[in-house]
PDB file of C-alpha atoms in Angstrom:
ATOM      1  CA  MET A   1     -11.129  17.197   4.990  1.00 42.00           C
ATOM      2  CA  ALA A   2      -8.776  14.291   4.276  1.00 47.00           C
ATOM      3  CA  TYR A   3      -8.593  12.885   0.773  1.00 43.00           C
ATOM      4  CA  ARG A   4     -10.463   9.608   0.389  1.00 46.00           C
ATOM      5  CA  PRO A   5     -10.213   7.519  -2.784  1.00 48.00           C
ATOM      6  CA  SER A   6     -13.538   6.991  -4.530  1.00 46.00           C
ATOM      7  CA  HIS A   7     -13.569   3.248  -3.740  1.00 46.00           C
ATOM      8  CA  MET A   8     -14.173   4.136  -0.089  1.00 48.00           C
ATOM      9  CA  ALA A   9     -17.582   5.615  -0.868  1.00 48.00           C
ATOM     10  CA  ALA A  10     -20.485   3.594   0.518  1.00 51.00           C
ATOM     11  CA  GLY A  11     -21.703   0.926  -1.884  1.00 56.00           C
ATOM     12  CA  SER A  12     -18.833   1.393  -4.324  1.00 57.00           C
ATOM     13  CA  PRO A  13     -18.301  -1.632  -6.601  1.00 64.00           C
ATOM     14  CA  LEU A  14     -14.564  -0.963  -6.825  1.00 64.00           C
ATOM     15  CA  PRO A  15     -12.212  -3.166  -4.799  1.00 72.00           C
ATOM     16  CA  PRO A  16     -10.077  -1.520  -2.105  1.00 77.00           C
ATOM     17  CA  LEU A  17      -6.739  -0.131  -3.187  1.00 76.00           C
ATOM     18  CA  SER A  18      -3.518  -1.887  -2.219  1.00 80.00           C
ATOM     19  CA  ARG A  19      -1.070   0.064  -0.056  1.00 81.00           C
ATOM     20  CA  PRO A  20       1.137   1.033  -3.022  1.00 82.00           C
ATOM     21  CA  GLN A  21      -1.923   2.134  -4.999  1.00 85.00           C
ATOM     22  CA  LEU A  22      -3.201   4.180  -2.076  1.00 87.00           C
ATOM     23  CA  ALA A  23       0.208   5.828  -1.630  1.00 88.00           C
ATOM     24  CA  GLU A  24       0.267   6.722  -5.322  1.00 90.00           C
ATOM     25  CA  ALA A  25      -3.294   8.093  -5.118  1.00 91.00           C
ATOM     26  CA  ARG A  26      -2.149  10.366  -2.284  1.00 93.00           C
ATOM     27  CA  ARG A  27       0.788  11.634  -4.340  1.00 93.00           C
ATOM     28  CA  VAL A  28      -1.453  12.223  -7.378  1.00 92.00           C
ATOM     29  CA  ARG A  29      -3.862  14.224  -5.216  1.00 94.00           C
ATOM     30  CA  ALA A  30      -0.915  16.159  -3.776  1.00 94.00           C
ATOM     31  CA  VAL A  31       0.209  17.098  -7.309  1.00 94.00           C
ATOM     32  CA  GLU A  32      -3.291  18.374  -8.067  1.00 94.00           C
ATOM     33  CA  LEU A  33      -3.102  20.535  -4.954  1.00 95.00           C
ATOM     34  CA  PHE A  34       0.439  21.725  -5.797  1.00 94.00           C
ATOM     35  CA  GLU A  35      -0.845  22.880  -9.181  1.00 94.00           C
ATOM     36  CA  GLU A  36      -3.624  24.832  -7.423  1.00 96.00           C
ATOM     37  CA  GLY A  37      -1.023  26.612  -5.285  1.00 95.00           C
ATOM     38  CA  VAL A  38      -2.006  24.981  -1.983  1.00 95.00           C
ATOM     39  CA  SER A  39       0.595  25.181   0.808  1.00 95.00           C
ATOM     40  CA  ASN A  40       2.536  22.120   1.970  1.00 95.00           C
ATOM     41  CA  ALA A  41       0.793  22.119   5.354  1.00 96.00           C
ATOM     42  CA  GLU A  42      -2.645  22.165   3.721  1.00 96.00           C
ATOM     43  CA  VAL A  43      -1.651  19.390   1.289  1.00 96.00           C
ATOM     44  CA  ALA A  44      -0.389  17.279   4.190  1.00 95.00           C
ATOM     45  CA  ARG A  45      -3.704  17.656   6.019  1.00 95.00           C
ATOM     46  CA  ALA A  46      -5.729  17.005   2.865  1.00 95.00           C
ATOM     47  CA  VAL A  47      -3.997  13.749   1.931  1.00 93.00           C
ATOM     48  CA  GLY A  48      -3.282  12.543   5.471  1.00 92.00           C
ATOM     49  CA  VAL A  49       0.512  12.464   5.522  1.00 93.00           C
ATOM     50  CA  CYS A  50       3.221  14.339   7.410  1.00 94.00           C
ATOM     51  CA  ALA A  51       4.509  17.671   6.138  1.00 94.00           C
ATOM     52  CA  GLU A  52       7.987  16.243   5.504  1.00 95.00           C
ATOM     53  CA  SER A  53       6.539  13.777   2.966  1.00 94.00           C
ATOM     54  CA  VAL A  54       4.794  16.632   1.188  1.00 95.00           C
ATOM     55  CA  ARG A  55       8.011  18.691   1.118  1.00 96.00           C
ATOM     56  CA  ARG A  56       9.847  15.720  -0.371  1.00 95.00           C
ATOM     57  CA  TRP A  57       7.073  15.160  -2.960  1.00 94.00           C
ATOM     58  CA  ARG A  58       7.079  18.842  -3.901  1.00 95.00           C
ATOM     59  CA  ARG A  59      10.874  18.803  -4.504  1.00 95.00           C
ATOM     60  CA  VAL A  60      10.532  15.690  -6.678  1.00 94.00           C
ATOM     61  CA  TRP A  61       7.552  17.213  -8.528  1.00 93.00           C
ATOM     62  CA  GLU A  62       9.403  20.501  -9.161  1.00 94.00           C
ATOM     63  CA  LYS A  63      12.383  18.641 -10.644  1.00 94.00           C
ATOM     64  CA  GLY A  64      10.636  15.887 -12.585  1.00 93.00           C
ATOM     65  CA  GLY A  65       6.950  16.712 -12.861  1.00 90.00           C
ATOM     66  CA  ALA A  66       4.005  14.548 -11.900  1.00 88.00           C
ATOM     67  CA  SER A  67       5.438  11.462 -13.590  1.00 88.00           C
ATOM     68  CA  ALA A  68       8.381  11.502 -11.152  1.00 89.00           C
ATOM     69  CA  LEU A  69       5.915  10.756  -8.339  1.00 87.00           C
ATOM     70  CA  ARG A  70       4.311   7.788 -10.064  1.00 86.00           C
ATOM     71  CA  ARG A  71       4.788   4.332  -8.622  1.00 81.00           C
ATOM     72  CA  ARG A  72       7.672   2.361 -10.100  1.00 77.00           C
ATOM     73  CA  ALA A  73       8.026  -1.377 -10.374  1.00 73.00           C
ATOM     74  CA  SER A  74       9.493  -3.075  -7.341  1.00 70.00           C
ATOM     75  CA  SER A  75      13.210  -3.652  -7.668  1.00 76.00           C
ATOM     76  CA  GLY A  76      13.410  -6.542  -5.223  1.00 82.00           C
ATOM     77  CA  ARG A  77      12.674 -10.217  -5.524  1.00 80.00           C
ATOM     78  CA  PRO A  78       9.128 -10.876  -6.725  1.00 80.00           C
ATOM     79  CA  PRO A  79       6.706 -12.027  -4.026  1.00 74.00           C
ATOM     80  CA  LYS A  80       6.289 -15.768  -3.537  1.00 72.00           C
ATOM     81  CA  LEU A  81       2.516 -15.449  -3.167  1.00 73.00           C
ATOM     82  CA  ASP A  82       0.025 -13.470  -5.223  1.00 77.00           C
ATOM     83  CA  ASP A  83      -2.760 -11.408  -3.623  1.00 79.00           C
ATOM     84  CA  SER A  84      -5.300 -14.250  -3.538  1.00 80.00           C
ATOM     85  CA  GLN A  85      -2.780 -16.605  -1.928  1.00 77.00           C
ATOM     86  CA  VAL A  86      -1.889 -14.018   0.724  1.00 77.00           C
ATOM     87  CA  GLU A  87      -5.600 -13.591   1.423  1.00 80.00           C
ATOM     88  CA  ALA A  88      -5.973 -17.368   1.892  1.00 78.00           C
ATOM     89  CA  VAL A  89      -3.088 -17.373   4.393  1.00 75.00           C
ATOM     90  CA  ARG A  90      -4.600 -14.402   6.238  1.00 77.00           C
ATOM     91  CA  THR A  91      -7.919 -16.206   6.459  1.00 80.00           C
ATOM     92  CA  ALA A  92      -6.181 -19.274   7.879  1.00 77.00           C
ATOM     93  CA  LEU A  93      -4.401 -17.070  10.438  1.00 75.00           C
ATOM     94  CA  ASP A  94      -7.709 -15.433  11.363  1.00 75.00           C
ATOM     95  CA  HIS A  95      -9.121 -18.885  12.040  1.00 76.00           C
ATOM     96  CA  GLY A  96      -6.269 -19.780  14.387  1.00 74.00           C
ATOM     97  CA  ALA A  97      -3.996 -21.782  12.084  1.00 70.00           C
ATOM     98  CA  ARG A  98      -0.523 -22.479  13.446  1.00 68.00           C
ATOM     99  CA  VAL A  99       2.762 -22.159  11.592  1.00 64.00           C
ATOM    100  CA  CYS A 100       3.180 -25.905  11.048  1.00 67.00           C
ATOM    101  CA  ARG A 101      -0.289 -26.120   9.452  1.00 68.00           C
ATOM    102  CA  LEU A 102       0.399 -23.053   7.320  1.00 68.00           C
ATOM    103  CA  ASN A 103       3.697 -24.507   6.151  1.00 66.00           C
ATOM    104  CA  SER A 104       2.074 -27.773   5.079  1.00 70.00           C
ATOM    105  CA  PHE A 105      -0.665 -25.754   3.347  1.00 67.00           C
ATOM    106  CA  ALA A 106       1.901 -23.508   1.625  1.00 67.00           C
ATOM    107  CA  ALA A 107       4.153 -26.397   0.600  1.00 66.00           C
ATOM    108  CA  ARG A 108       1.214 -28.301  -0.859  1.00 68.00           C
ATOM    109  CA  ASP A 109      -0.501 -25.407  -2.635  1.00 68.00           C
ATOM    110  CA  TYR A 110       2.227 -22.846  -3.325  1.00 66.00           C
ATOM    111  CA  ALA A 111       5.596 -24.641  -3.138  1.00 63.00           C
ATOM    112  CA  SER A 112       6.593 -22.192  -0.404  1.00 67.00           C
ATOM    113  CA  SER A 113       7.005 -22.006   3.359  1.00 66.00           C
ATOM    114  CA  PHE A 114       6.726 -19.379   6.092  1.00 65.00           C
ATOM    115  CA  ARG A 115       9.094 -18.288   8.805  1.00 66.00           C
ATOM    116  CA  PRO A 116       7.277 -17.796  12.102  1.00 63.00           C
ATOM    117  CA  ALA A 117       8.887 -14.399  12.596  1.00 63.00           C
ATOM    118  CA  HIS A 118       7.446 -13.184   9.281  1.00 64.00           C
ATOM    119  CA  LEU A 119       3.836 -14.243   9.767  1.00 64.00           C
ATOM    120  CA  HIS A 120       3.081 -11.056  11.692  1.00 61.00           C
ATOM    121  CA  MET A 121       3.407  -9.188   8.383  1.00 65.00           C
ATOM    122  CA  LEU A 122       0.428 -11.099   7.028  1.00 63.00           C
ATOM    123  CA  ARG A 123      -1.828 -10.461   9.995  1.00 61.00           C
ATOM    124  CA  ARG A 124      -4.410  -7.720   9.598  1.00 53.00           C
TER     125      ARG A 124
END
């Protein structure tokens, strides 16, 4: 059975995990399975990733321990929009907003703008 974070249980009051948090949760679960002696193939099935990822995680874990698989701060430029602002843009996209309307919205509320080619990254 694939690993599912506890927030996915029916009626859970916890908010959904972000993609980086979910990826880290998978690696943490993989470490637990490594420590139990579970094979790479079984770990891959349990956490829902390919076997190559598990092999890579195991090498990192063997060299640096569980802390080596923890999420690190992003090294790139910080995002222009926070999570609530991204959600507002996604909602506008869901309701059929066009790029020109989104750019006026973003300029007014967030001092930012969007490139049409990048809006696909915000769609669900």
